[in-house]
Amino acid sequence: MDLLGLMSNFIRVVENGSIAAAARAKGMSPAAVSQSLSRLEAHLGVRLLSRTTRSMTLTESGQRYFEKVRHIPHDIDLASQAAAIETGPQGPLCIATTAAFGRYVIAPLMPAFKASFPGIDIELVSTDRNVDHRLEGVDVSIRIEAQLNDRLIARKIASLPFLFCAAPAYLERAGTPRTPEELSQHACLVFRYPTDGRFLPWEFIIDGHPVHAKLNPAFVSDDIDIIAKIAENGGGIARLASFIAQPLIDSGRLTALFSSDHRDASDVASSPMNIYACVNERSALNSRVRAFIAFLEAAM
């Protein structure tokens, strides 16, 4: 009998408030989690949880047992971290990231990370929705500034430029804006946050001060790859992270705007994309998470 596994499932059910939520966090079916609870209760000879179709509460025995065992998985993880000083980090690592950053930056780095840390088993969750670390079993998430919240401990790991760009065909047809103020006269391709419906603002730093450009949204999408594709085909001006825009600029499919050829680069620049590594609590900074964050910082 895997008593530690049964105990871990019980703790996760209590912490998440339901069998269904615990099952999602553990990557198991609700039926399997429910069965593990029954097996643990049978092993102990007591009922730990009072369950109905609508609610779930700890029994007195369940409360006492939970208080005694809730620290055990964490203590085992700490022991594993101590052992990892000799053997290297071991075990599962669930990383959540925005879809574009995961596709263009994280995924290409994963083979090298796995080669450096063969004992780490990687799961990569790539989504633009807000993930819940505790409920979904996420160890570390990579987020931009607009996605931060007070429930997470965030550490800035990189700052990447945004690039304004358009296809040569569009610029030949509509002209080239020389200042941010001229963007209101052009077709702008705007990204909408899928989580809350806000537009991603087009912010410049002009003479050291942040300025939001007035936009003329010709196309709006919650998928940055769609915006890049529309721009590439002459649909308008896009504000893209450098890891998306630079290959298109290098190939000639897009042209960078507001470069030093048009205006003194010390006077105007796009606000950067700040990248943060986030954990749910300081105790979540285990050896696997630390190894990943250090690797990502070095790679970027």
PDB file of N, CA and C in Angstrom, residues 128-193:
ATOM      1  N   ASP A 128      -3.050  31.598 -21.830  1.00  0.00           N
ATOM      2  CA  ASP A 128      -3.155  33.017 -21.506  1.00  0.00           C
ATOM      3  C   ASP A 128      -4.150  33.299 -20.383  1.00  0.00           C
ATOM      4  N   ARG A 129      -4.794  32.266 -19.872  1.00  0.00           N
ATOM      5  CA  ARG A 129      -5.679  32.486 -18.719  1.00  0.00           C
ATOM      6  C   ARG A 129      -4.846  32.533 -17.443  1.00  0.00           C
ATOM      7  N   ASN A 130      -5.437  33.038 -16.377  1.00  0.00           N
ATOM      8  CA  ASN A 130      -4.759  33.064 -15.082  1.00  0.00           C
ATOM      9  C   ASN A 130      -4.854  31.678 -14.436  1.00  0.00           C
ATOM     10  N   VAL A 131      -3.709  31.062 -14.186  1.00  0.00           N
ATOM     11  CA  VAL A 131      -3.706  29.751 -13.539  1.00  0.00           C
ATOM     12  C   VAL A 131      -3.640  29.932 -12.028  1.00  0.00           C
ATOM     13  N   ASP A 132      -4.214  28.976 -11.306  1.00  0.00           N
ATOM     14  CA  ASP A 132      -4.168  28.960  -9.853  1.00  0.00           C
ATOM     15  C   ASP A 132      -3.105  27.949  -9.438  1.00  0.00           C
ATOM     16  N   HIS A 133      -2.011  28.443  -8.880  1.00  0.00           N
ATOM     17  CA  HIS A 133      -0.890  27.560  -8.539  1.00  0.00           C
ATOM     18  C   HIS A 133      -1.334  26.411  -7.648  1.00  0.00           C
ATOM     19  N   ARG A 134      -2.077  26.735  -6.615  1.00  0.00           N
ATOM     20  CA  ARG A 134      -2.425  25.724  -5.612  1.00  0.00           C
ATOM     21  C   ARG A 134      -3.419  24.705  -6.172  1.00  0.00           C
ATOM     22  N   LEU A 135      -4.443  25.193  -6.844  1.00  0.00           N
ATOM     23  CA  LEU A 135      -5.477  24.289  -7.329  1.00  0.00           C
ATOM     24  C   LEU A 135      -5.015  23.460  -8.512  1.00  0.00           C
ATOM     25  N   GLU A 136      -4.077  23.984  -9.310  1.00  0.00           N
ATOM     26  CA  GLU A 136      -3.674  23.300 -10.539  1.00  0.00           C
ATOM     27  C   GLU A 136      -2.300  22.659 -10.444  1.00  0.00           C
ATOM     28  N   GLY A 137      -1.712  22.685  -9.248  1.00  0.00           N
ATOM     29  CA  GLY A 137      -0.438  22.008  -9.062  1.00  0.00           C
ATOM     30  C   GLY A 137       0.726  22.645  -9.800  1.00  0.00           C
ATOM     31  N   VAL A 138       0.671  23.963 -10.030  1.00  0.00           N
ATOM     32  CA  VAL A 138       1.733  24.683 -10.742  1.00  0.00           C
ATOM     33  C   VAL A 138       2.837  25.053  -9.748  1.00  0.00           C
ATOM     34  N   ASP A 139       4.077  24.734 -10.090  1.00  0.00           N
ATOM     35  CA  ASP A 139       5.215  25.071  -9.229  1.00  0.00           C
ATOM     36  C   ASP A 139       5.703  26.492  -9.462  1.00  0.00           C
ATOM     37  N   VAL A 140       5.765  26.911 -10.711  1.00  0.00           N
ATOM     38  CA  VAL A 140       6.259  28.257 -11.051  1.00  0.00           C
ATOM     39  C   VAL A 140       5.567  28.708 -12.326  1.00  0.00           C
ATOM     40  N   SER A 141       5.185  29.984 -12.368  1.00  0.00           N
ATOM     41  CA  SER A 141       4.597  30.531 -13.586  1.00  0.00           C
ATOM     42  C   SER A 141       5.444  31.703 -14.062  1.00  0.00           C
ATOM     43  N   ILE A 142       5.481  31.864 -15.379  1.00  0.00           N
ATOM     44  CA  ILE A 142       6.192  32.969 -15.993  1.00  0.00           C
ATOM     45  C   ILE A 142       5.142  33.957 -16.481  1.00  0.00           C
ATOM     46  N   ARG A 143       5.177  35.179 -15.967  1.00  0.00           N
ATOM     47  CA  ARG A 143       4.114  36.134 -16.222  1.00  0.00           C
ATOM     48  C   ARG A 143       4.687  37.495 -16.594  1.00  0.00           C
ATOM     49  N   ILE A 144       3.856  38.285 -17.291  1.00  0.00           N
ATOM     50  CA  ILE A 144       4.200  39.673 -17.538  1.00  0.00           C
ATOM     51  C   ILE A 144       3.574  40.522 -16.433  1.00  0.00           C
ATOM     52  N   GLU A 145       3.944  41.790 -16.397  1.00  0.00           N
ATOM     53  CA  GLU A 145       3.567  42.643 -15.272  1.00  0.00           C
ATOM     54  C   GLU A 145       2.059  42.722 -15.072  1.00  0.00           C
ATOM     55  N   ALA A 146       1.306  42.781 -16.177  1.00  0.00           N
ATOM     56  CA  ALA A 146      -0.144  42.936 -16.072  1.00  0.00           C
ATOM     57  C   ALA A 146      -0.817  41.728 -15.441  1.00  0.00           C
ATOM     58  N   GLN A 147      -0.121  40.587 -15.350  1.00  0.00           N
ATOM     59  CA  GLN A 147      -0.726  39.367 -14.809  1.00  0.00           C
ATOM     60  C   GLN A 147      -0.379  39.126 -13.347  1.00  0.00           C
ATOM     61  N   LEU A 148       0.408  40.002 -12.741  1.00  0.00           N
ATOM     62  CA  LEU A 148       0.816  39.789 -11.353  1.00  0.00           C
ATOM     63  C   LEU A 148      -0.356  40.059 -10.410  1.00  0.00           C
ATOM     64  N   ASN A 149      -0.333  39.390  -9.255  1.00  0.00           N
ATOM     65  CA  ASN A 149      -1.333  39.662  -8.226  1.00  0.00           C
ATOM     66  C   ASN A 149      -0.717  39.438  -6.849  1.00  0.00           C
ATOM     67  N   ASP A 150      -1.430  39.898  -5.835  1.00  0.00           N
ATOM     68  CA  ASP A 150      -0.893  39.886  -4.472  1.00  0.00           C
ATOM     69  C   ASP A 150      -0.734  38.486  -3.900  1.00  0.00           C
ATOM     70  N   ARG A 151      -1.349  37.481  -4.529  1.00  0.00           N
ATOM     71  CA  ARG A 151      -1.274  36.125  -3.997  1.00  0.00           C
ATOM     72  C   ARG A 151       0.020  35.421  -4.397  1.00  0.00           C
ATOM     73  N   LEU A 152       0.794  36.054  -5.286  1.00  0.00           N
ATOM     74  CA  LEU A 152       2.012  35.427  -5.787  1.00  0.00           C
ATOM     75  C   LEU A 152       3.250  36.199  -5.353  1.00  0.00           C
ATOM     76  N   ILE A 153       4.326  35.457  -5.157  1.00  0.00           N
ATOM     77  CA  ILE A 153       5.625  36.067  -4.926  1.00  0.00           C
ATOM     78  C   ILE A 153       6.334  36.116  -6.270  1.00  0.00           C
ATOM     79  N   ALA A 154       6.638  37.316  -6.732  1.00  0.00           N
ATOM     80  CA  ALA A 154       7.165  37.506  -8.083  1.00  0.00           C
ATOM     81  C   ALA A 154       8.607  38.004  -8.038  1.00  0.00           C
ATOM     82  N   ARG A 155       9.409  37.482  -8.954  1.00  0.00           N
ATOM     83  CA  ARG A 155      10.799  37.910  -9.102  1.00  0.00           C
ATOM     84  C   ARG A 155      11.045  38.250 -10.566  1.00  0.00           C
ATOM     85  N   LYS A 156      11.475  39.482 -10.820  1.00  0.00           N
ATOM     86  CA  LYS A 156      11.760  39.893 -12.187  1.00  0.00           C
ATOM     87  C   LYS A 156      13.006  39.170 -12.688  1.00  0.00           C
ATOM     88  N   ILE A 157      12.898  38.535 -13.855  1.00  0.00           N
ATOM     89  CA  ILE A 157      14.023  37.766 -14.375  1.00  0.00           C
ATOM     90  C   ILE A 157      14.540  38.290 -15.713  1.00  0.00           C
ATOM     91  N   ALA A 158      13.761  39.128 -16.393  1.00  0.00           N
ATOM     92  CA  ALA A 158      14.218  39.637 -17.681  1.00  0.00           C
ATOM     93  C   ALA A 158      13.371  40.836 -18.083  1.00  0.00           C
ATOM     94  N   SER A 159      13.920  41.632 -18.980  1.00  0.00           N
ATOM     95  CA  SER A 159      13.210  42.762 -19.559  1.00  0.00           C
ATOM     96  C   SER A 159      13.476  42.734 -21.061  1.00  0.00           C
ATOM     97  N   LEU A 160      12.412  42.523 -21.848  1.00  0.00           N
ATOM     98  CA  LEU A 160      12.546  42.374 -23.293  1.00  0.00           C
ATOM     99  C   LEU A 160      11.848  43.532 -24.007  1.00  0.00           C
ATOM    100  N   PRO A 161      12.380  43.984 -25.134  1.00  0.00           N
ATOM    101  CA  PRO A 161      11.753  45.106 -25.825  1.00  0.00           C
ATOM    102  C   PRO A 161      10.499  44.707 -26.583  1.00  0.00           C
ATOM    103  N   PHE A 162       9.553  45.633 -26.650  1.00  0.00           N
ATOM    104  CA  PHE A 162       8.470  45.574 -27.624  1.00  0.00           C
ATOM    105  C   PHE A 162       8.931  46.306 -28.873  1.00  0.00           C
ATOM    106  N   LEU A 163       8.521  45.817 -30.034  1.00  0.00           N
ATOM    107  CA  LEU A 163       8.877  46.454 -31.293  1.00  0.00           C
ATOM    108  C   LEU A 163       7.613  46.811 -32.056  1.00  0.00           C
ATOM    109  N   PHE A 164       7.547  48.037 -32.555  1.00  0.00           N
ATOM    110  CA  PHE A 164       6.454  48.453 -33.414  1.00  0.00           C
ATOM    111  C   PHE A 164       6.868  48.170 -34.843  1.00  0.00           C
ATOM    112  N   CYS A 165       5.991  47.544 -35.617  1.00  0.00           N
ATOM    113  CA  CYS A 165       6.391  47.124 -36.949  1.00  0.00           C
ATOM    114  C   CYS A 165       5.171  46.975 -37.850  1.00  0.00           C
ATOM    115  N   ALA A 166       5.455  47.002 -39.148  1.00  0.00           N
ATOM    116  CA  ALA A 166       4.412  46.831 -40.162  1.00  0.00           C
ATOM    117  C   ALA A 166       5.059  46.268 -41.417  1.00  0.00           C
ATOM    118  N   ALA A 167       4.246  45.693 -42.281  1.00  0.00           N
ATOM    119  CA  ALA A 167       4.752  45.134 -43.530  1.00  0.00           C
ATOM    120  C   ALA A 167       5.149  46.268 -44.478  1.00  0.00           C
ATOM    121  N   PRO A 168       6.198  46.056 -45.277  1.00  0.00           N
ATOM    122  CA  PRO A 168       6.566  47.080 -46.268  1.00  0.00           C
ATOM    123  C   PRO A 168       5.401  47.496 -47.151  1.00  0.00           C
ATOM    124  N   ALA A 169       4.535  46.550 -47.528  1.00  0.00           N
ATOM    125  CA  ALA A 169       3.395  46.879 -48.392  1.00  0.00           C
ATOM    126  C   ALA A 169       2.447  47.852 -47.701  1.00  0.00           C
ATOM    127  N   TYR A 170       2.230  47.665 -46.390  1.00  0.00           N
ATOM    128  CA  TYR A 170       1.354  48.596 -45.669  1.00  0.00           C
ATOM    129  C   TYR A 170       1.969  49.989 -45.629  1.00  0.00           C
ATOM    130  N   LEU A 171       3.258  50.086 -45.351  1.00  0.00           N
ATOM    131  CA  LEU A 171       3.914  51.382 -45.242  1.00  0.00           C
ATOM    132  C   LEU A 171       3.948  52.095 -46.594  1.00  0.00           C
ATOM    133  N   GLU A 172       4.086  51.346 -47.672  1.00  0.00           N
ATOM    134  CA  GLU A 172       4.036  51.960 -48.997  1.00  0.00           C
ATOM    135  C   GLU A 172       2.642  52.534 -49.276  1.00  0.00           C
ATOM    136  N   ARG A 173       1.619  51.854 -48.772  1.00  0.00           N
ATOM    137  CA  ARG A 173       0.241  52.278 -49.020  1.00  0.00           C
ATOM    138  C   ARG A 173      -0.195  53.399 -48.082  1.00  0.00           C
ATOM    139  N   ALA A 174       0.169  53.303 -46.810  1.00  0.00           N
ATOM    140  CA  ALA A 174      -0.366  54.223 -45.802  1.00  0.00           C
ATOM    141  C   ALA A 174       0.654  55.235 -45.300  1.00  0.00           C
ATOM    142  N   GLY A 175       1.915  55.062 -45.661  1.00  0.00           N
ATOM    143  CA  GLY A 175       2.943  55.954 -45.156  1.00  0.00           C
ATOM    144  C   GLY A 175       3.534  55.436 -43.856  1.00  0.00           C
ATOM    145  N   THR A 176       4.669  55.986 -43.470  1.00  0.00           N
ATOM    146  CA  THR A 176       5.385  55.550 -42.270  1.00  0.00           C
ATOM    147  C   THR A 176       5.225  56.569 -41.152  1.00  0.00           C
ATOM    148  N   PRO A 177       4.650  56.195 -40.016  1.00  0.00           N
ATOM    149  CA  PRO A 177       4.551  57.147 -38.900  1.00  0.00           C
ATOM    150  C   PRO A 177       5.931  57.474 -38.357  1.00  0.00           C
ATOM    151  N   ARG A 178       6.171  58.747 -38.088  1.00  0.00           N
ATOM    152  CA  ARG A 178       7.472  59.186 -37.584  1.00  0.00           C
ATOM    153  C   ARG A 178       7.454  59.429 -36.081  1.00  0.00           C
ATOM    154  N   THR A 179       6.274  59.624 -35.523  1.00  0.00           N
ATOM    155  CA  THR A 179       6.125  59.857 -34.089  1.00  0.00           C
ATOM    156  C   THR A 179       4.967  59.028 -33.567  1.00  0.00           C
ATOM    157  N   PRO A 180       4.925  58.721 -32.261  1.00  0.00           N
ATOM    158  CA  PRO A 180       3.797  57.979 -31.691  1.00  0.00           C
ATOM    159  C   PRO A 180       2.454  58.671 -31.909  1.00  0.00           C
ATOM    160  N   GLU A 181       2.460  60.007 -31.971  1.00  0.00           N
ATOM    161  CA  GLU A 181       1.212  60.732 -32.148  1.00  0.00           C
ATOM    162  C   GLU A 181       0.545  60.387 -33.485  1.00  0.00           C
ATOM    163  N   GLU A 182       1.336  60.013 -34.476  1.00  0.00           N
ATOM    164  CA  GLU A 182       0.793  59.720 -35.804  1.00  0.00           C
ATOM    165  C   GLU A 182       0.112  58.351 -35.878  1.00  0.00           C
ATOM    166  N   LEU A 183       0.237  57.537 -34.819  1.00  0.00           N
ATOM    167  CA  LEU A 183      -0.388  56.216 -34.843  1.00  0.00           C
ATOM    168  C   LEU A 183      -1.912  56.295 -34.949  1.00  0.00           C
ATOM    169  N   SER A 184      -2.497  57.379 -34.448  1.00  0.00           N
ATOM    170  CA  SER A 184      -3.958  57.522 -34.503  1.00  0.00           C
ATOM    171  C   SER A 184      -4.464  57.625 -35.938  1.00  0.00           C
ATOM    172  N   GLN A 185      -3.566  57.879 -36.883  1.00  0.00           N
ATOM    173  CA  GLN A 185      -3.944  57.992 -38.289  1.00  0.00           C
ATOM    174  C   GLN A 185      -3.709  56.684 -39.055  1.00  0.00           C
ATOM    175  N   HIS A 186      -3.308  55.640 -38.337  1.00  0.00           N
ATOM    176  CA  HIS A 186      -2.969  54.377 -38.985  1.00  0.00           C
ATOM    177  C   HIS A 186      -3.841  53.237 -38.449  1.00  0.00           C
ATOM    178  N   ALA A 187      -3.866  52.154 -39.206  1.00  0.00           N
ATOM    179  CA  ALA A 187      -4.568  50.939 -38.784  1.00  0.00           C
ATOM    180  C   ALA A 187      -3.723  50.230 -37.730  1.00  0.00           C
ATOM    181  N   CYS A 188      -4.234  50.132 -36.522  1.00  0.00           N
ATOM    182  CA  CYS A 188      -3.490  49.530 -35.408  1.00  0.00           C
ATOM    183  C   CYS A 188      -4.048  48.135 -35.119  1.00  0.00           C
ATOM    184  N   LEU A 189      -3.162  47.201 -34.901  1.00  0.00           N
ATOM    185  CA  LEU A 189      -3.526  45.812 -34.602  1.00  0.00           C
ATOM    186  C   LEU A 189      -3.332  45.606 -33.113  1.00  0.00           C
ATOM    187  N   VAL A 190      -4.437  45.458 -32.383  1.00  0.00           N
ATOM    188  CA  VAL A 190      -4.411  45.564 -30.920  1.00  0.00           C
ATOM    189  C   VAL A 190      -4.682  44.207 -30.279  1.00  0.00           C
ATOM    190  N   PHE A 191      -3.877  43.898 -29.256  1.00  0.00           N
ATOM    191  CA  PHE A 191      -4.056  42.659 -28.488  1.00  0.00           C
ATOM    192  C   PHE A 191      -4.991  42.913 -27.321  1.00  0.00           C
ATOM    193  N   ARG A 192      -5.971  42.037 -27.158  1.00  0.00           N
ATOM    194  CA  ARG A 192      -6.898  42.111 -26.020  1.00  0.00           C
ATOM    195  C   ARG A 192      -6.578  40.978 -25.057  1.00  0.00           C
ATOM    196  N   TYR A 193      -6.381  41.313 -23.763  1.00  0.00           N
ATOM    197  CA  TYR A 193      -6.121  40.281 -22.765  1.00  0.00           C
ATOM    198  C   TYR A 193      -7.316  39.328 -22.698  1.00  0.00           C
TER     199      TYR A 193
END
